[in-house]
Amino acid sequence: LQKVKNDLEVVLSTVQSKNKKLREDLKREQQWHEEQQQIVDALNGIEEEMKNQVVQFSEKRTFQELKNKMLKLRTYKEELLNALGEFLEEHFPLPEEDGSAKKKKKNSSEEAAVQLITLHEILEILINKLMSTPHEPYLTISDSFWPPYIELLLRYGIALRHPEDPNRIRLEAFHQ
């Protein structure tokens, strides 16, 4: 019995020392695990920051590209408008420059009081009206619009008459 007791005490001390060693190993493993978890968390934070920076950089680059395209479009628009203006000034001068138009104005005191506008200005008014109020693009024809210019715009499909009011026109919506 004594021998069994001694053997059991030896076994108990061995098991206790193994348990102590296992507890120490467990503590070290838990510490190592916590350190690894902190490293993973730090790396995830860095990854998230990098993604945000990439997104911000991508957004900045996209925004800059859009700004450049807008600038190019504005420049192109200005060039087109200038070319259109030059063409209209050359080929469609004001009616006062024509002798027959002057004679007509001298005969009528009402017409002499009206300042006629150029075809360029008529087109500009129509374009602005279409862009600013697309739901109501019609413009009322006033005495300052020279009738041959209005007829020219209507005949070639550049402008359309209002279906109910013949004194109103609108620019054909070519952009649609």
PDB file of C-alpha atoms in Angstrom:
ATOM      1  CA  LEU A   1       0.000   0.000   0.000  1.00  0.00           C
ATOM      2  CA  GLN A   2       2.812   2.265   0.876  1.00  0.00           C
ATOM      3  CA  LYS A   3       4.440   1.553  -2.412  1.00  0.00           C
ATOM      4  CA  VAL A   4       1.251   2.284  -4.297  1.00  0.00           C
ATOM      5  CA  LYS A   5       0.895   5.503  -2.325  1.00  0.00           C
ATOM      6  CA  ASN A   6       4.456   6.535  -3.220  1.00  0.00           C
ATOM      7  CA  ASP A   7       3.887   5.635  -6.836  1.00  0.00           C
ATOM      8  CA  LEU A   8       0.669   7.624  -6.864  1.00  0.00           C
ATOM      9  CA  GLU A   9       2.408  10.601  -5.268  1.00  0.00           C
ATOM     10  CA  VAL A  10       5.074  10.443  -7.953  1.00  0.00           C
ATOM     11  CA  VAL A  11       2.394  10.210 -10.616  1.00  0.00           C
ATOM     12  CA  LEU A  12       0.535  13.118  -8.978  1.00  0.00           C
ATOM     13  CA  SER A  13       3.651  15.293  -8.888  1.00  0.00           C
ATOM     14  CA  THR A  14       4.406  14.387 -12.507  1.00  0.00           C
ATOM     15  CA  VAL A  15       0.867  15.235 -13.555  1.00  0.00           C
ATOM     16  CA  GLN A  16       0.999  18.460 -11.550  1.00  0.00           C
ATOM     17  CA  SER A  17       4.295  19.470 -13.137  1.00  0.00           C
ATOM     18  CA  LYS A  18       2.879  18.641 -16.572  1.00  0.00           C
ATOM     19  CA  ASN A  19      -0.223  20.672 -15.766  1.00  0.00           C
ATOM     20  CA  LYS A  20       1.985  23.556 -14.598  1.00  0.00           C
ATOM     21  CA  LYS A  21       4.034  23.304 -17.779  1.00  0.00           C
ATOM     22  CA  LEU A  22       0.838  23.138 -19.880  1.00  0.00           C
ATOM     23  CA  ARG A  23      -0.553  26.227 -18.083  1.00  0.00           C
ATOM     24  CA  GLU A  24       2.682  28.119 -18.831  1.00  0.00           C
ATOM     25  CA  ASP A  25       2.519  26.952 -22.457  1.00  0.00           C
ATOM     26  CA  LEU A  26      -1.134  28.006 -22.594  1.00  0.00           C
ATOM     27  CA  LYS A  27      -0.265  31.470 -21.221  1.00  0.00           C
ATOM     28  CA  ARG A  28       2.531  31.854 -23.776  1.00  0.00           C
ATOM     29  CA  GLU A  29       0.252  30.693 -26.596  1.00  0.00           C
ATOM     30  CA  GLN A  30      -2.491  33.091 -25.468  1.00  0.00           C
ATOM     31  CA  GLN A  31       0.017  35.948 -25.326  1.00  0.00           C
ATOM     32  CA  TRP A  32       1.339  35.022 -28.748  1.00  0.00           C
ATOM     33  CA  HIS A  33      -2.253  34.814 -30.037  1.00  0.00           C
ATOM     34  CA  GLU A  34      -3.065  38.262 -28.604  1.00  0.00           C
ATOM     35  CA  GLU A  35       0.068  39.729 -30.221  1.00  0.00           C
ATOM     36  CA  GLN A  36      -0.853  38.147 -33.534  1.00  0.00           C
ATOM     37  CA  GLN A  37      -4.415  39.469 -33.186  1.00  0.00           C
ATOM     38  CA  GLN A  38      -3.049  42.983 -32.548  1.00  0.00           C
ATOM     39  CA  ILE A  39      -0.823  42.690 -35.614  1.00  0.00           C
ATOM     40  CA  VAL A  40      -3.788  41.518 -37.724  1.00  0.00           C
ATOM     41  CA  ASP A  41      -5.922  44.404 -36.423  1.00  0.00           C
ATOM     42  CA  ALA A  42      -3.155  46.900 -37.179  1.00  0.00           C
ATOM     43  CA  LEU A  43      -2.715  45.475 -40.683  1.00  0.00           C
ATOM     44  CA  ASN A  44      -6.492  45.597 -41.268  1.00  0.00           C
ATOM     45  CA  GLY A  45      -6.479  49.253 -40.182  1.00  0.00           C
ATOM     46  CA  ILE A  46      -3.608  50.031 -42.535  1.00  0.00           C
ATOM     47  CA  GLU A  47      -5.366  48.150 -45.340  1.00  0.00           C
ATOM     48  CA  GLU A  48      -8.558  50.159 -44.747  1.00  0.00           C
ATOM     49  CA  GLU A  49      -6.613  53.425 -44.793  1.00  0.00           C
ATOM     50  CA  MET A  50      -4.895  52.402 -48.010  1.00  0.00           C
ATOM     51  CA  LYS A  51      -8.252  51.538 -49.597  1.00  0.00           C
ATOM     52  CA  ASN A  52      -9.627  54.935 -48.584  1.00  0.00           C
ATOM     53  CA  GLN A  53      -6.550  56.649 -49.977  1.00  0.00           C
ATOM     54  CA  VAL A  54      -6.866  54.689 -53.216  1.00  0.00           C
ATOM     55  CA  VAL A  55     -10.565  55.577 -53.428  1.00  0.00           C
ATOM     56  CA  GLN A  56      -9.820  59.236 -52.670  1.00  0.00           C
ATOM     57  CA  PHE A  57      -6.992  59.237 -55.204  1.00  0.00           C
ATOM     58  CA  SER A  58      -9.252  57.540 -57.736  1.00  0.00           C
ATOM     59  CA  GLU A  59     -12.039  60.037 -57.026  1.00  0.00           C
ATOM     60  CA  LYS A  60      -9.607  62.948 -57.326  1.00  0.00           C
ATOM     61  CA  ARG A  61      -8.261  61.590 -60.585  1.00  0.00           C
ATOM     62  CA  THR A  62     -11.773  61.028 -61.934  1.00  0.00           C
ATOM     63  CA  PHE A  63     -12.811  64.509 -60.826  1.00  0.00           C
ATOM     64  CA  GLN A  64      -9.727  66.008 -62.482  1.00  0.00           C
ATOM     65  CA  GLU A  65     -10.426  64.085 -65.697  1.00  0.00           C
ATOM     66  CA  LEU A  66     -14.019  65.349 -65.682  1.00  0.00           C
ATOM     67  CA  LYS A  67     -12.796  68.899 -65.099  1.00  0.00           C
ATOM     68  CA  ASN A  68     -10.415  68.579 -68.041  1.00  0.00           C
ATOM     69  CA  LYS A  69     -13.183  67.214 -70.267  1.00  0.00           C
ATOM     70  CA  MET A  70     -15.511  70.032 -69.208  1.00  0.00           C
ATOM     71  CA  LEU A  71     -12.802  72.585 -69.980  1.00  0.00           C
ATOM     72  CA  LYS A  72     -12.227  71.032 -73.404  1.00  0.00           C
ATOM     73  CA  LEU A  73     -15.972  71.003 -74.077  1.00  0.00           C
ATOM     74  CA  ARG A  74     -16.302  74.653 -73.056  1.00  0.00           C
ATOM     75  CA  THR A  75     -13.388  75.592 -75.293  1.00  0.00           C
ATOM     76  CA  TYR A  76     -14.896  73.609 -78.167  1.00  0.00           C
ATOM     77  CA  LYS A  77     -18.297  75.220 -77.536  1.00  0.00           C
ATOM     78  CA  GLU A  78     -16.718  78.683 -77.624  1.00  0.00           C
ATOM     79  CA  GLU A  79     -14.921  77.846 -80.863  1.00  0.00           C
ATOM     80  CA  LEU A  80     -18.171  76.600 -82.421  1.00  0.00           C
ATOM     81  CA  LEU A  81     -20.097  79.662 -81.276  1.00  0.00           C
ATOM     82  CA  ASN A  82     -17.389  81.970 -82.605  1.00  0.00           C
ATOM     83  CA  ALA A  83     -17.341  80.154 -85.941  1.00  0.00           C
ATOM     84  CA  LEU A  84     -21.139  80.283 -86.105  1.00  0.00           C
ATOM     85  CA  GLY A  85     -21.092  83.996 -85.265  1.00  0.00           C
ATOM     86  CA  GLU A  86     -18.514  84.746 -87.943  1.00  0.00           C
ATOM     87  CA  PHE A  87     -20.446  82.719 -90.519  1.00  0.00           C
ATOM     88  CA  LEU A  88     -23.731  84.430 -89.679  1.00  0.00           C
ATOM     89  CA  GLU A  89     -22.177  87.907 -89.701  1.00  0.00           C
ATOM     90  CA  GLU A  90     -20.640  87.254 -93.102  1.00  0.00           C
ATOM     91  CA  HIS A  91     -23.597  85.571 -94.799  1.00  0.00           C
ATOM     92  CA  PHE A  92     -26.588  87.042 -92.941  1.00  0.00           C
ATOM     93  CA  PRO A  93     -25.912  90.726 -92.263  1.00  0.00           C
ATOM     94  CA  LEU A  94     -28.414  93.039 -90.620  1.00  0.00           C
ATOM     95  CA  PRO A  95     -31.232  94.056 -92.961  1.00  0.00           C
ATOM     96  CA  GLU A  96     -30.341  97.783 -92.579  1.00  0.00           C
ATOM     97  CA  GLU A  97     -27.294  97.203 -94.747  1.00  0.00           C
ATOM     98  CA  ASP A  98     -29.569  96.212 -97.648  1.00  0.00           C
ATOM     99  CA  GLY A  99     -30.983  99.181 -99.590  1.00  0.00           C
ATOM    100  CA  SER A 100     -34.446  97.652-100.021  1.00  0.00           C
ATOM    101  CA  ALA A 101     -34.846  97.146 -96.299  1.00  0.00           C
ATOM    102  CA  LYS A 102     -33.952 100.805 -95.715  1.00  0.00           C
ATOM    103  CA  LYS A 103     -36.620 101.929 -98.141  1.00  0.00           C
ATOM    104  CA  LYS A 104     -39.219  99.838 -96.361  1.00  0.00           C
ATOM    105  CA  LYS A 105     -38.224 101.317 -93.020  1.00  0.00           C
ATOM    106  CA  LYS A 106     -38.385 104.884 -94.320  1.00  0.00           C
ATOM    107  CA  ASN A 107     -41.932 104.344 -95.594  1.00  0.00           C
ATOM    108  CA  SER A 108     -43.267 103.147 -92.253  1.00  0.00           C
ATOM    109  CA  SER A 109     -42.662 105.170 -89.103  1.00  0.00           C
ATOM    110  CA  GLU A 110     -43.571 102.127 -86.961  1.00  0.00           C
ATOM    111  CA  GLU A 111     -40.833 100.003 -88.509  1.00  0.00           C
ATOM    112  CA  ALA A 112     -38.290 102.802 -88.167  1.00  0.00           C
ATOM    113  CA  ALA A 113     -38.728 102.761 -84.383  1.00  0.00           C
ATOM    114  CA  VAL A 114     -37.995  99.010 -84.156  1.00  0.00           C
ATOM    115  CA  GLN A 115     -34.365  97.935 -83.820  1.00  0.00           C
ATOM    116  CA  LEU A 116     -33.930  94.691 -85.782  1.00  0.00           C
ATOM    117  CA  ILE A 117     -31.678  92.012 -84.345  1.00  0.00           C
ATOM    118  CA  THR A 118     -29.257  89.789 -86.231  1.00  0.00           C
ATOM    119  CA  LEU A 119     -29.841  86.149 -87.098  1.00  0.00           C
ATOM    120  CA  HIS A 120     -27.020  85.328 -84.709  1.00  0.00           C
ATOM    121  CA  GLU A 121     -28.887  87.004 -81.847  1.00  0.00           C
ATOM    122  CA  ILE A 122     -32.138  85.264 -82.798  1.00  0.00           C
ATOM    123  CA  LEU A 123     -30.410  81.878 -82.727  1.00  0.00           C
ATOM    124  CA  GLU A 124     -28.714  82.729 -79.436  1.00  0.00           C
ATOM    125  CA  ILE A 125     -32.061  83.676 -77.867  1.00  0.00           C
ATOM    126  CA  LEU A 126     -33.639  80.446 -79.131  1.00  0.00           C
ATOM    127  CA  ILE A 127     -30.741  78.319 -77.834  1.00  0.00           C
ATOM    128  CA  ASN A 128     -30.804  80.002 -74.424  1.00  0.00           C
ATOM    129  CA  LYS A 129     -34.571  79.593 -74.203  1.00  0.00           C
ATOM    130  CA  LEU A 130     -34.336  75.881 -75.067  1.00  0.00           C
ATOM    131  CA  MET A 131     -31.563  75.275 -72.524  1.00  0.00           C
ATOM    132  CA  SER A 132     -32.972  77.376 -69.687  1.00  0.00           C
ATOM    133  CA  THR A 133     -36.609  76.226 -69.961  1.00  0.00           C
ATOM    134  CA  PRO A 134     -36.769  72.939 -71.875  1.00  0.00           C
ATOM    135  CA  HIS A 135     -40.347  72.402 -70.689  1.00  0.00           C
ATOM    136  CA  GLU A 136     -41.435  75.697 -72.347  1.00  0.00           C
ATOM    137  CA  PRO A 137     -38.936  76.465 -75.159  1.00  0.00           C
ATOM    138  CA  TYR A 138     -41.261  78.669 -77.227  1.00  0.00           C
ATOM    139  CA  LEU A 139     -40.348  82.286 -77.906  1.00  0.00           C
ATOM    140  CA  THR A 140     -42.846  84.933 -78.951  1.00  0.00           C
ATOM    141  CA  ILE A 141     -41.894  86.596 -82.230  1.00  0.00           C
ATOM    142  CA  SER A 142     -41.514  90.330 -81.710  1.00  0.00           C
ATOM    143  CA  ASP A 143     -41.214  93.206 -84.212  1.00  0.00           C
ATOM    144  CA  SER A 144     -37.437  93.196 -83.744  1.00  0.00           C
ATOM    145  CA  PHE A 145     -37.228  89.802 -85.520  1.00  0.00           C
ATOM    146  CA  TRP A 146     -36.828  90.353 -89.251  1.00  0.00           C
ATOM    147  CA  PRO A 147     -39.527  88.173 -90.954  1.00  0.00           C
ATOM    148  CA  PRO A 148     -37.204  86.773 -93.685  1.00  0.00           C
ATOM    149  CA  TYR A 149     -34.900  85.417 -90.936  1.00  0.00           C
ATOM    150  CA  ILE A 150     -37.837  83.762 -89.167  1.00  0.00           C
ATOM    151  CA  GLU A 151     -39.008  82.282 -92.461  1.00  0.00           C
ATOM    152  CA  LEU A 152     -35.481  80.997 -93.153  1.00  0.00           C
ATOM    153  CA  LEU A 153     -35.322  79.265 -89.768  1.00  0.00           C
ATOM    154  CA  LEU A 154     -38.758  77.714 -90.249  1.00  0.00           C
ATOM    155  CA  ARG A 155     -38.244  76.656 -93.856  1.00  0.00           C
ATOM    156  CA  TYR A 156     -34.988  74.785 -93.149  1.00  0.00           C
ATOM    157  CA  GLY A 157     -36.256  73.040 -90.005  1.00  0.00           C
ATOM    158  CA  ILE A 158     -34.046  74.939 -87.586  1.00  0.00           C
ATOM    159  CA  ALA A 159     -37.078  76.341 -85.773  1.00  0.00           C
ATOM    160  CA  LEU A 160     -40.654  75.102 -85.383  1.00  0.00           C
ATOM    161  CA  ARG A 161     -43.899  77.032 -84.937  1.00  0.00           C
ATOM    162  CA  HIS A 162     -46.094  76.483 -81.905  1.00  0.00           C
ATOM    163  CA  PRO A 163     -48.974  74.179 -82.889  1.00  0.00           C
ATOM    164  CA  GLU A 164     -51.598  76.574 -81.496  1.00  0.00           C
ATOM    165  CA  ASP A 165     -49.948  80.017 -81.678  1.00  0.00           C
ATOM    166  CA  PRO A 166     -48.243  80.952 -84.996  1.00  0.00           C
ATOM    167  CA  ASN A 167     -46.530  83.930 -83.310  1.00  0.00           C
ATOM    168  CA  ARG A 168     -44.381  81.613 -81.194  1.00  0.00           C
ATOM    169  CA  ILE A 169     -41.393  79.546 -82.349  1.00  0.00           C
ATOM    170  CA  ARG A 170     -38.873  77.249 -80.754  1.00  0.00           C
ATOM    171  CA  LEU A 171     -35.534  75.820 -81.743  1.00  0.00           C
ATOM    172  CA  GLU A 172     -35.633  72.247 -83.039  1.00  0.00           C
ATOM    173  CA  ALA A 173     -34.196  70.081 -80.232  1.00  0.00           C
ATOM    174  CA  PHE A 174     -31.260  68.596 -82.168  1.00  0.00           C
ATOM    175  CA  HIS A 175     -29.612  67.341 -78.963  1.00  0.00           C
ATOM    176  CA  GLN A 176     -32.409  64.840 -78.270  1.00  0.00           C
TER     177      GLN A 176
END
